[in-house]
CSV table of C-alpha atoms and ligand atoms in Angstrom, one decimal:
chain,number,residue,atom,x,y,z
A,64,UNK,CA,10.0,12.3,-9.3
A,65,UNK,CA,12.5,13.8,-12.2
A,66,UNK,CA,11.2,12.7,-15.5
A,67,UNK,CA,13.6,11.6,-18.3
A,68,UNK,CA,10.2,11.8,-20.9
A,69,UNK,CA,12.3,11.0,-23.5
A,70,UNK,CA,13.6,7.0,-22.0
A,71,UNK,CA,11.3,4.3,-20.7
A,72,UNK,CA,11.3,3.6,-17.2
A,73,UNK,CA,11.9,0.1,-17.0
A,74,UNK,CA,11.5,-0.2,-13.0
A,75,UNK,CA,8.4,-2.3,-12.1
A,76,UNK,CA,8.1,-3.4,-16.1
A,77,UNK,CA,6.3,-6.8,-15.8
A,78,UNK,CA,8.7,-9.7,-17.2
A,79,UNK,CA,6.3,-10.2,-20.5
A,80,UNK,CA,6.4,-6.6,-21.5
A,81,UNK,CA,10.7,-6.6,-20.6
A,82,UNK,CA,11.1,-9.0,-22.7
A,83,UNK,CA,9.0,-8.1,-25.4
A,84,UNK,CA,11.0,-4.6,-25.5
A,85,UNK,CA,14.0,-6.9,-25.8
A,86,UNK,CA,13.3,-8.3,-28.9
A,87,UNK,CA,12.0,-5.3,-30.1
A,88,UNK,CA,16.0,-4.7,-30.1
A,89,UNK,CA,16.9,-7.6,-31.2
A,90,UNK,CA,17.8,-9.1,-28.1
A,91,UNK,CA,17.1,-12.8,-26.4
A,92,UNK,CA,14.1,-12.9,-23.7
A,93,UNK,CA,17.0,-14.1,-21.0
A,94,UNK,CA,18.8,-11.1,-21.0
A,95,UNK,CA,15.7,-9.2,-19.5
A,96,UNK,CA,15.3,-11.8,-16.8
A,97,UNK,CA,18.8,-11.0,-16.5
A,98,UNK,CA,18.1,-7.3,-15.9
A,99,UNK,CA,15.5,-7.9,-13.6
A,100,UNK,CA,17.1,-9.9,-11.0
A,101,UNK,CA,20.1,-7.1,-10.8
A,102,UNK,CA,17.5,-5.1,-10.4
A,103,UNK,CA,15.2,-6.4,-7.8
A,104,UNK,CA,17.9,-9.1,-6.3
A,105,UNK,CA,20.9,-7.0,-6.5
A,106,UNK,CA,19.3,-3.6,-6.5
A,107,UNK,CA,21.3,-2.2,-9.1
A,108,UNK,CA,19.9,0.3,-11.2
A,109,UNK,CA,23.3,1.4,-13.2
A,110,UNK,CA,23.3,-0.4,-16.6
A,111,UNK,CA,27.0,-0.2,-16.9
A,112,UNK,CA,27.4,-2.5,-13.2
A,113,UNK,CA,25.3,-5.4,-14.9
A,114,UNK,CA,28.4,-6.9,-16.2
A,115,UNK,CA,27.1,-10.2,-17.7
A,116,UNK,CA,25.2,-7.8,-20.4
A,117,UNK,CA,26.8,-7.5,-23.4
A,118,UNK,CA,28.4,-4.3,-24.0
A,119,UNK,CA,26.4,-2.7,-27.2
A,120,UNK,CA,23.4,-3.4,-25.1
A,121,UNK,CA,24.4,-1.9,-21.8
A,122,UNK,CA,25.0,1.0,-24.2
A,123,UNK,CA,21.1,0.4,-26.0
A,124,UNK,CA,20.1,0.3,-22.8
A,125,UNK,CA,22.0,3.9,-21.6
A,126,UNK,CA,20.8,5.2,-24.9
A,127,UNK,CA,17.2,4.5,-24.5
A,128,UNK,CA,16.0,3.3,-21.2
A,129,UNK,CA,16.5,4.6,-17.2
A,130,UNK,CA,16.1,2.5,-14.4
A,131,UNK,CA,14.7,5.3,-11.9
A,132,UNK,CA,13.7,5.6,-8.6
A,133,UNK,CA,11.4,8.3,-6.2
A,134,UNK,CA,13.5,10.2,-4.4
A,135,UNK,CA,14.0,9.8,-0.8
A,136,UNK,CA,13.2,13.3,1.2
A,137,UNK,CA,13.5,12.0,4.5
A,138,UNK,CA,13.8,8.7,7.0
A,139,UNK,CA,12.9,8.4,10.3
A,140,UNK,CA,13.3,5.4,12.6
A,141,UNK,CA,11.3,5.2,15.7
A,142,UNK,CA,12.3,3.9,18.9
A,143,UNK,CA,10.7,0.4,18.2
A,144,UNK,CA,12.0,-0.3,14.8
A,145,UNK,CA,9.4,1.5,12.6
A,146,UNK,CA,11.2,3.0,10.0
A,147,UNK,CA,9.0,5.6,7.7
A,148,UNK,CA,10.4,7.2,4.3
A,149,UNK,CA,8.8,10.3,2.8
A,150,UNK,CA,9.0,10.1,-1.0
A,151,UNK,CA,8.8,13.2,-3.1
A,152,UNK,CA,5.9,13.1,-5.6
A,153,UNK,CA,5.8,16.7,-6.7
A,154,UNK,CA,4.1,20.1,-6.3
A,155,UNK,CA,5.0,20.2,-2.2
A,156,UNK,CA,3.6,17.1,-2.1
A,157,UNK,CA,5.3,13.7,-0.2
A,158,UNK,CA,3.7,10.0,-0.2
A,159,UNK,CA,5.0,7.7,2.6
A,160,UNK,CA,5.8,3.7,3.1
A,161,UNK,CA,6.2,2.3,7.1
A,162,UNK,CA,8.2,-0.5,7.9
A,163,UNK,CA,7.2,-2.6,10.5
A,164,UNK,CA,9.5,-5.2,12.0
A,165,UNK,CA,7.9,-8.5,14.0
A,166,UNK,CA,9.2,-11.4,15.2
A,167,UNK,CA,10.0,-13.3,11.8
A,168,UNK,CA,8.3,-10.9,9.4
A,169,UNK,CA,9.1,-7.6,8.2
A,170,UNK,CA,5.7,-5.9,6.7
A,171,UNK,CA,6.5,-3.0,4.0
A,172,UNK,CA,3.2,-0.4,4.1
A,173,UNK,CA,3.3,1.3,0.6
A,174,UNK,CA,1.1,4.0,-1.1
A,175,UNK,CA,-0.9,3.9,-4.3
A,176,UNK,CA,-2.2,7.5,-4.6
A,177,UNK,CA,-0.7,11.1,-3.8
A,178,UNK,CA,-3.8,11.8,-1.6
A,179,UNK,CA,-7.2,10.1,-2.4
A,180,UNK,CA,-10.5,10.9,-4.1
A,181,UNK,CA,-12.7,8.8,-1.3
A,182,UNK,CA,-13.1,11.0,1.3
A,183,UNK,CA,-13.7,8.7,4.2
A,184,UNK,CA,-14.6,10.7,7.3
A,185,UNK,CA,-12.2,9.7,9.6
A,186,UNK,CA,-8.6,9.5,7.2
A,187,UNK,CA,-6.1,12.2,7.1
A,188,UNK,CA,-5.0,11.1,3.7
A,189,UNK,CA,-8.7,11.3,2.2
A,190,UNK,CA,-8.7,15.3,4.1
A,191,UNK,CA,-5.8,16.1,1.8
A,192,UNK,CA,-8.1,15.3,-0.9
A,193,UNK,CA,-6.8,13.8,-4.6
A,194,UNK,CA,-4.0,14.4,-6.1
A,195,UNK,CA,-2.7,12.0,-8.7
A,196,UNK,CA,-2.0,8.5,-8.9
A,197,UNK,CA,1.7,7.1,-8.6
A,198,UNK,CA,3.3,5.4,-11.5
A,199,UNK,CA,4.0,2.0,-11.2
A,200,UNK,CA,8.4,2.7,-10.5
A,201,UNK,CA,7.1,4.8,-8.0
A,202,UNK,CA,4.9,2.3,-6.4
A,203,UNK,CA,7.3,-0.6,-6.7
A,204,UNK,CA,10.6,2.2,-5.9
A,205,UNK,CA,9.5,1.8,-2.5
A,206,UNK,CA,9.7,-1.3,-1.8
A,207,UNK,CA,13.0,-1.1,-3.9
A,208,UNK,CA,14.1,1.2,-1.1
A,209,UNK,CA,13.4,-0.1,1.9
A,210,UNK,CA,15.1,-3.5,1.0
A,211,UNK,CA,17.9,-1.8,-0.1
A,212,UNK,CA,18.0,0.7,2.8
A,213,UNK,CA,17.4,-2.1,5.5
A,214,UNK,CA,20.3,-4.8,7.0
A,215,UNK,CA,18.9,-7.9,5.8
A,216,UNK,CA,17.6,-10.8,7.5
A,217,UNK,CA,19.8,-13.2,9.3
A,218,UNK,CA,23.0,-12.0,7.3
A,219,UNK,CA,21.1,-14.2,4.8
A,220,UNK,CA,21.9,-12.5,1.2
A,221,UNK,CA,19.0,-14.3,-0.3
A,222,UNK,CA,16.6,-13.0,2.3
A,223,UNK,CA,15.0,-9.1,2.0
A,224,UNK,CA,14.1,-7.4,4.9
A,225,UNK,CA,10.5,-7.0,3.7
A,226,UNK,CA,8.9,-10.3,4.0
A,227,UNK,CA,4.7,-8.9,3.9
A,228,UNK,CA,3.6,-5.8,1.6
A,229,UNK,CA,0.5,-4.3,2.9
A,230,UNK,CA,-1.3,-1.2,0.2
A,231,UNK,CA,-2.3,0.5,3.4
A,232,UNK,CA,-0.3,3.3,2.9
A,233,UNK,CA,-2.0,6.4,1.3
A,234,UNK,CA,-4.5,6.1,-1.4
A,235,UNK,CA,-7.2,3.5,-2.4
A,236,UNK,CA,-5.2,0.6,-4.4
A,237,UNK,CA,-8.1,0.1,-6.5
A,238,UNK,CA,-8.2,3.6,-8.1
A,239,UNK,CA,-5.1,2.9,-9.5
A,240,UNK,CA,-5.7,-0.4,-10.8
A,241,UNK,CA,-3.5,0.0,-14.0
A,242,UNK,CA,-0.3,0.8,-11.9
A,243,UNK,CA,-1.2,-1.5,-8.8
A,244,UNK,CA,-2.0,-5.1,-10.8
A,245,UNK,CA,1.4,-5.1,-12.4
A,246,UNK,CA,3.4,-3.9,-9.4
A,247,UNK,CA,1.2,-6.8,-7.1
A,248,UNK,CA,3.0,-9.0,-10.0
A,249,UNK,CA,6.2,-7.5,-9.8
A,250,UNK,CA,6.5,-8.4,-5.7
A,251,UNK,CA,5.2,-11.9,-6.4
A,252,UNK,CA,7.3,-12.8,-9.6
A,253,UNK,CA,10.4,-14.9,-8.9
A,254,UNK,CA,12.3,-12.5,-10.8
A,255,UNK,CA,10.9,-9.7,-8.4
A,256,UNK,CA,10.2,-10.0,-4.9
A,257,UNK,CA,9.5,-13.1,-4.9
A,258,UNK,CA,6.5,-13.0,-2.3
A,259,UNK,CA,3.9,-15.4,-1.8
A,260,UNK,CA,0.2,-14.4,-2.8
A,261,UNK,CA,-0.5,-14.5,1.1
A,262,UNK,CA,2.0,-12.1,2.0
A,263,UNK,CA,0.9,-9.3,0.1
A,264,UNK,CA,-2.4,-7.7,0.7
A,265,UNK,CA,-4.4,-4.9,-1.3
A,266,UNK,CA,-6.6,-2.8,1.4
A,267,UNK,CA,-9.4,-1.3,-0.8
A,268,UNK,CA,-12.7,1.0,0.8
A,269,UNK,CA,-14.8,-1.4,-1.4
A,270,UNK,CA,-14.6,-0.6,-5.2
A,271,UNK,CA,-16.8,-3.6,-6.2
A,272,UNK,CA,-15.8,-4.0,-10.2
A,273,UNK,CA,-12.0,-4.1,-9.2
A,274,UNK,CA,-12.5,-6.7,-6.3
A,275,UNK,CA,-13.5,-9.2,-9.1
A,276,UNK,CA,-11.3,-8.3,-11.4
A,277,UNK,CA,-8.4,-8.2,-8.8
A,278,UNK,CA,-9.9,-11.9,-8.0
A,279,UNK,CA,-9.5,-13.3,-11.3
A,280,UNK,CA,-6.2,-11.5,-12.8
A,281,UNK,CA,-4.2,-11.4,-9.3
A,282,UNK,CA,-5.9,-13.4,-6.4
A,283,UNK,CA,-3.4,-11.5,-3.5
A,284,UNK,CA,-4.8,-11.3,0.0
A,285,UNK,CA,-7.5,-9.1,0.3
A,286,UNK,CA,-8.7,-7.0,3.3
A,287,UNK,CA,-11.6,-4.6,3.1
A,288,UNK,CA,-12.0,-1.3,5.1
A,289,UNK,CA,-15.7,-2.0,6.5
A,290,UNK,CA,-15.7,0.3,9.5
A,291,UNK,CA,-19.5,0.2,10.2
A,292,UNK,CA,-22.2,-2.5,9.8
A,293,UNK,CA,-25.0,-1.1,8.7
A,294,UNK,CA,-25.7,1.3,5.3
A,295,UNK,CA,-26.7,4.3,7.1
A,296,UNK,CA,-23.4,4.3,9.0
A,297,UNK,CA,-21.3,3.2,6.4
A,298,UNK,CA,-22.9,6.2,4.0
A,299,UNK,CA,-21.2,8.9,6.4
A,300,UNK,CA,-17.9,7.1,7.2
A,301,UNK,CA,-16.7,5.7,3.6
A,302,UNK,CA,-18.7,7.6,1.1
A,303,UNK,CA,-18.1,4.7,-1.7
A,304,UNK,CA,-20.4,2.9,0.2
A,305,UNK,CA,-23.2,5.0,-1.3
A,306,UNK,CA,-22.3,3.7,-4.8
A,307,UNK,CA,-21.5,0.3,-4.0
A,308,UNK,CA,-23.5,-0.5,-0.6
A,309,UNK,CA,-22.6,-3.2,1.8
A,310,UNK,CA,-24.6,-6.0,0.3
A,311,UNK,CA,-22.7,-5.7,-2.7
A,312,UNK,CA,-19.3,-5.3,-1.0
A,313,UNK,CA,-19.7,-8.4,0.8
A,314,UNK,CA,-21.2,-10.5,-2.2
A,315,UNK,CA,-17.9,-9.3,-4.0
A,316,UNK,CA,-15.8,-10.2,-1.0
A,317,UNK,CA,-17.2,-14.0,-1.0
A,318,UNK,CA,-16.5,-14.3,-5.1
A,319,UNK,CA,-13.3,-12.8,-4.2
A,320,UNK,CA,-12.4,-16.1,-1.6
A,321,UNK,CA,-14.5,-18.6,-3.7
A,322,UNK,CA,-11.4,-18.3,-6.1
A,323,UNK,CA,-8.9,-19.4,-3.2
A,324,UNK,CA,-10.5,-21.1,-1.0
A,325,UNK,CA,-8.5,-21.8,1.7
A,326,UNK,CA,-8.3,-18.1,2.6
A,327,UNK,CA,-9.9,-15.4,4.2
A,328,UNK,CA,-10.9,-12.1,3.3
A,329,UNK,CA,-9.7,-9.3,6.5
A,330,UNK,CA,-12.1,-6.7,7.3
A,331,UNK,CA,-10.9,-3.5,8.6
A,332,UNK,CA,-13.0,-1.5,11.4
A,333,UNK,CA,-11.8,1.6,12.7
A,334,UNK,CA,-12.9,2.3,16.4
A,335,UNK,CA,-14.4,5.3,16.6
A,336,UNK,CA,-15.8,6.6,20.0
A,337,UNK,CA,-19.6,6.6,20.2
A,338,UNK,CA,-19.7,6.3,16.4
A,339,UNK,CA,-19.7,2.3,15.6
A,340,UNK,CA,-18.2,0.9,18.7
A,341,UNK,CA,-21.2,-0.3,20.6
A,342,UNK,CA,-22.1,-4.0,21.4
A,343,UNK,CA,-24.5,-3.6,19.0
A,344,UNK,CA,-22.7,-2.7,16.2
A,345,UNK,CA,-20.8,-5.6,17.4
A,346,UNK,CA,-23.3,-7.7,17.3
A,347,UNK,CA,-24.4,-6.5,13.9
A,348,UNK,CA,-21.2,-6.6,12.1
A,349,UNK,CA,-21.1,-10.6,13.7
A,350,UNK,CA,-24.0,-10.8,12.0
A,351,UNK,CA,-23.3,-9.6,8.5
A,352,UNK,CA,-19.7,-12.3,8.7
A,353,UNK,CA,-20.8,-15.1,10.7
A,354,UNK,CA,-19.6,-18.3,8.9
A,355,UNK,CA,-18.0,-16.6,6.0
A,356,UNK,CA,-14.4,-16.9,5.3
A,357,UNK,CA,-14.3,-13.7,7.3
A,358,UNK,CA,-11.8,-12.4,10.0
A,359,UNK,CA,-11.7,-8.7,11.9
A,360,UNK,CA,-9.3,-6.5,12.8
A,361,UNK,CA,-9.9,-3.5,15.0
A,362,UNK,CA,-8.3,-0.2,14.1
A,363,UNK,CA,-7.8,1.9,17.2
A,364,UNK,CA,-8.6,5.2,15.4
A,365,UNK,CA,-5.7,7.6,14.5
A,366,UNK,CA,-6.4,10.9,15.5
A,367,UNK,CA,-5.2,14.0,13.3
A,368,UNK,CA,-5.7,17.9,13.4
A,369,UNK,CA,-9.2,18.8,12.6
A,370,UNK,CA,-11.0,16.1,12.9
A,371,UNK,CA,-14.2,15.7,14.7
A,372,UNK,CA,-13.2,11.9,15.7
A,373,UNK,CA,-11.9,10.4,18.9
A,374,UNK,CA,-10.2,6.9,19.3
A,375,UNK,CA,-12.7,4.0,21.2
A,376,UNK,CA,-11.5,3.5,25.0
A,377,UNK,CA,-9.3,0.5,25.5
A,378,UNK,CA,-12.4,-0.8,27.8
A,379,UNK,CA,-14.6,-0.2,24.9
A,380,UNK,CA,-12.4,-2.0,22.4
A,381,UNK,CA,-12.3,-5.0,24.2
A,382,UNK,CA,-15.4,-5.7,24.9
A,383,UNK,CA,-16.4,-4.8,21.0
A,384,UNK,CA,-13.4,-7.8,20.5
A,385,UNK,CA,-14.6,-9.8,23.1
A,386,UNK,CA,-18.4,-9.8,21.7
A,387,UNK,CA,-17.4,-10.8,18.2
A,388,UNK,CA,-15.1,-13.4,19.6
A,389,UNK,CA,-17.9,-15.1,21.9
A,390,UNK,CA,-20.0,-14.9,18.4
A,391,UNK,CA,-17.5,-17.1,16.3
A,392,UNK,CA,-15.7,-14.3,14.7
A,393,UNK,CA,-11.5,-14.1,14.7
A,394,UNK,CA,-11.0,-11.4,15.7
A,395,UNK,CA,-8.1,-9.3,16.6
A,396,UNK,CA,-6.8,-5.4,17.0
A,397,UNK,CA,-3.9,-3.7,15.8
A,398,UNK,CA,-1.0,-2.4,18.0
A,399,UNK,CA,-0.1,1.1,16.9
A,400,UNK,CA,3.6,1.1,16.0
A,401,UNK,CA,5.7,3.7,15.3
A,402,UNK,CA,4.1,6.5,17.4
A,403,UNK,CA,6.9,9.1,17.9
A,404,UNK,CA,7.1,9.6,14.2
A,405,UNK,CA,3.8,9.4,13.1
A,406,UNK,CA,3.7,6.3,11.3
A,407,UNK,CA,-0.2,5.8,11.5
A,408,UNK,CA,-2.1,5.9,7.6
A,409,UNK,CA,-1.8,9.6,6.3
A,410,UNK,CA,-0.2,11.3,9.3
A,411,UNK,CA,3.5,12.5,8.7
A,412,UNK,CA,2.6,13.1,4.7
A,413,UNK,CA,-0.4,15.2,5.9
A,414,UNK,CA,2.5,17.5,8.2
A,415,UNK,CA,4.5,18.4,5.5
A,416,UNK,CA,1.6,19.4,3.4
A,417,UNK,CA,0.8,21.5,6.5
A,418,UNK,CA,4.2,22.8,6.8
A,419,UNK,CA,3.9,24.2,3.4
A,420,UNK,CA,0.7,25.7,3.8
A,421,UNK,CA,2.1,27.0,7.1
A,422,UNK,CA,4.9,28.6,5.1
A,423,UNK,CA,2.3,29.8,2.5
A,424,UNK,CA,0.3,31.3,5.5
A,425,UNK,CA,3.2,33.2,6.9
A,426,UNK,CA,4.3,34.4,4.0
A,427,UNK,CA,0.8,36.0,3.5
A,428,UNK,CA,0.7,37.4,6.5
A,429,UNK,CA,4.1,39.2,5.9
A,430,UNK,CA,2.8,40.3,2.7
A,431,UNK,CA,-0.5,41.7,4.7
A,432,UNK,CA,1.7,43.2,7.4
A,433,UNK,CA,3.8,45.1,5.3
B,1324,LIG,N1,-7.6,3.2,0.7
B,1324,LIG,C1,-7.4,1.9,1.3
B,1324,LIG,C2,-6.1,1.6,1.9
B,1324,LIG,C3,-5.4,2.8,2.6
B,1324,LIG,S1,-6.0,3.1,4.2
B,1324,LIG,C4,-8.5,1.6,2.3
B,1324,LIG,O1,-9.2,2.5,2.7
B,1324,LIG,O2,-8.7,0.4,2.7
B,1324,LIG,C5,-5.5,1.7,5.2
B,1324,LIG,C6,-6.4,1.5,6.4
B,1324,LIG,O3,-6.3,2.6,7.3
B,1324,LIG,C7,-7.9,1.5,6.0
B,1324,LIG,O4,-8.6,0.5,6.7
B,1324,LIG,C8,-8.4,2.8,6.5
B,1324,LIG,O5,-9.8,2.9,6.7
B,1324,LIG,C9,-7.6,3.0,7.8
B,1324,LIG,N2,-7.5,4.4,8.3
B,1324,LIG,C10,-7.6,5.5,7.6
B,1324,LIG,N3,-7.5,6.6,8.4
B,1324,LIG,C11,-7.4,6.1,9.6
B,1324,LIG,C12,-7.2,6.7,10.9
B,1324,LIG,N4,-7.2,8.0,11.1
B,1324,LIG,N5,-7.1,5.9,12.0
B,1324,LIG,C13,-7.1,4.5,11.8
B,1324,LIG,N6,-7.2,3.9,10.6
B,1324,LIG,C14,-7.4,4.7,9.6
B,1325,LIG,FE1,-8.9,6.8,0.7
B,1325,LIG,FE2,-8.6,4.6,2.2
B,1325,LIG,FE3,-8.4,7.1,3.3
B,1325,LIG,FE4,-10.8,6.2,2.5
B,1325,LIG,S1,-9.5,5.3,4.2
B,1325,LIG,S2,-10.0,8.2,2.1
B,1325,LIG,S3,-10.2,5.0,0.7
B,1325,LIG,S4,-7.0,6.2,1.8
């Protein structure tokens, strides 16, 4: 993303802090809730369009402030509606955000990292290993982008075409706490997005400390990436695990839905062949939820180059979904959307950082040859 060091980036600025920078100048509180909604309602960045602005501070505002965005390097819409952006984050580098259109609800999958630190065995984005974390504009740029890119709803001005967010994109939300919390406020703020609390969820490998903090300073929906139900599993697949073991996860997770009560906390589990897909894995994961405010998903696993993993048959799935179902559990497995253009967690980013190393390699080569 181009930096303008010199102006503040008011894209993704929580309300409070708008409009304490507004009277900083001098200026009433309304007029940034004013900016806002041409921002995020009429998704106009250009201060000179927001014509019920004074003058002298549409120029204060040219002077010293930019609303900017992450640029766009490429779109591609897949045969069943999925639509996937690459956004440019810098050194060769691209983070991605998947849109994923259902019958009445359009789910926006954004990234929080460039790459991530976690290292979980099976995840093309943690392969890449870490890079940085994104700023809040370029966290809250893409869901910016995607409304403003996509027809909305029913003709409906009012109504976006994103209706869900989900931070399943690359990176662990968590990590970038500082950046996440106050976009998570930015999508559910009138003046933003607008969301519910419900339709937004923060997908986190289990960093305990943030779970409660999340719970008390932004109670979104919550799902955890669990993937194996024992310690000894869960040490190899999602290293964090070793820091914050399972026990402590879940004793987190239950804090976490005391706060809200009426909802429940999703837990991710990514089907991998002979590795945790057994009935008894099953059987112990139905254990470890059983009458909790607790419901499953299954991940068919995404495969990617070099990596030791297979995805779980379809037999094998079933009967893992059928066992936690006849034990109480909800329980239910993702449909993979979006397959001719990659739009599983990790996969089309993870190509064009190939594609450069490619280039690098042949480039080498030449050098070598000549
Ligand atoms: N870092 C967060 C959110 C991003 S990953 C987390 O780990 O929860 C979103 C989901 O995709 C997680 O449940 C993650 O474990 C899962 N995932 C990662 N790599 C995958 C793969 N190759 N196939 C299927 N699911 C995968
Ligand atoms: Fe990071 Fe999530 Fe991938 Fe683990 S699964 S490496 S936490 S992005």
């Amino acid at each position: 993303m181009a930096k303008r060091l010199d102006k503040l980036n008011l894209m993704g600025l929580p309300q409070g802090d708008l409009e304490a920078r507004f009277a900083e100048w001098g200026e009433k509180p309304f007029h940034a809730r004013q900016l806002m909604r041409w921002v995020y309602q009429r998704g106009v960045t250009d201060f000179e369009e927001m014509t019920d602005l004074s003058k002298s501070l549409r120029q204060h505002l040219r002077e010293t402030a930019v609303v900017e965005l992450p640029r766009v390097i490429a779109q591609h819409d897949s045969a069943d509606g999925t639509v996937k952006w690459l956004f440019e984050s810098g050194s060769g580098q691209a983070v991605e955000a998947v849109f994923i259109p259902e019958p009445g609800r359009g789910t926006l999958c954004i990234s929080s990292q460039v790459g991530c630190a976690l290292d979980c065995a099976f995840c093309a984005t943690g392969a890449q290993g870490f890079n940085r974390n994104l700023s809040l504009a370029e966290i809250v740029g893409q869901v910016w982008h995607a409304n403003q890119t996509l027809p909305r709803r029913d003709n409906d001005d009012a109504d976006f075409a994103v209706t869900n967010v989900v931070f399943m994109g690359m990176g662990e939300p968590l990590a970038n706490y500082r950046n996440v919390v106050p976009a998570l406020r930015l999508l559910i703020s009138d003046l933003g997005y607008g969301l519910s609390h419900r339709r937004v969820t923060v997908s986190t490998s289990g960093i305990v400390p943030h779970v409660d903090r999340l719970g008390d300073e932004c109670n979104v929906a919550l799902a955890v990436s669990l993937h194996a139900p024992n310690n000894a599993l869960r040490d190899e697949l999602v290293p964090i695990n070793k820091m914050h073991p399972i026990e402590e996860l879940l004793s987190a997770c239950w804090r976490y839905a005391a706060k809200r009560p009426s909802r429940h906390i999703t837990f991710e589990y990514v089907m991998l062949d002979g590795v945790n897909d057994t009935l008894q894995h099953a059987d112990q994961l139905a254990e470890l939820l059983l009458d909790r405010p607790a419901k499953v998903n299954l991940i068919p696993f995404n495969p990617f180059a070099g990596t030791r993993f297979t995805r779980s048959s379809d037999d094998a799935i079933t009967a893992f979904q059928e066992r936690l179902r006849d034990r109480g559990l909800v329980t239910t497995t993702r449909r993979t959307r979006g397959d001719d253009i990659d739009a599983a967690c990790g996969q089309l980013a993870g190509k064009v950082s190939d594609r450069v190393r490619n280039r690098l390699g042949e480039k080498n080569r030449r050098m070598a040859t000549a």
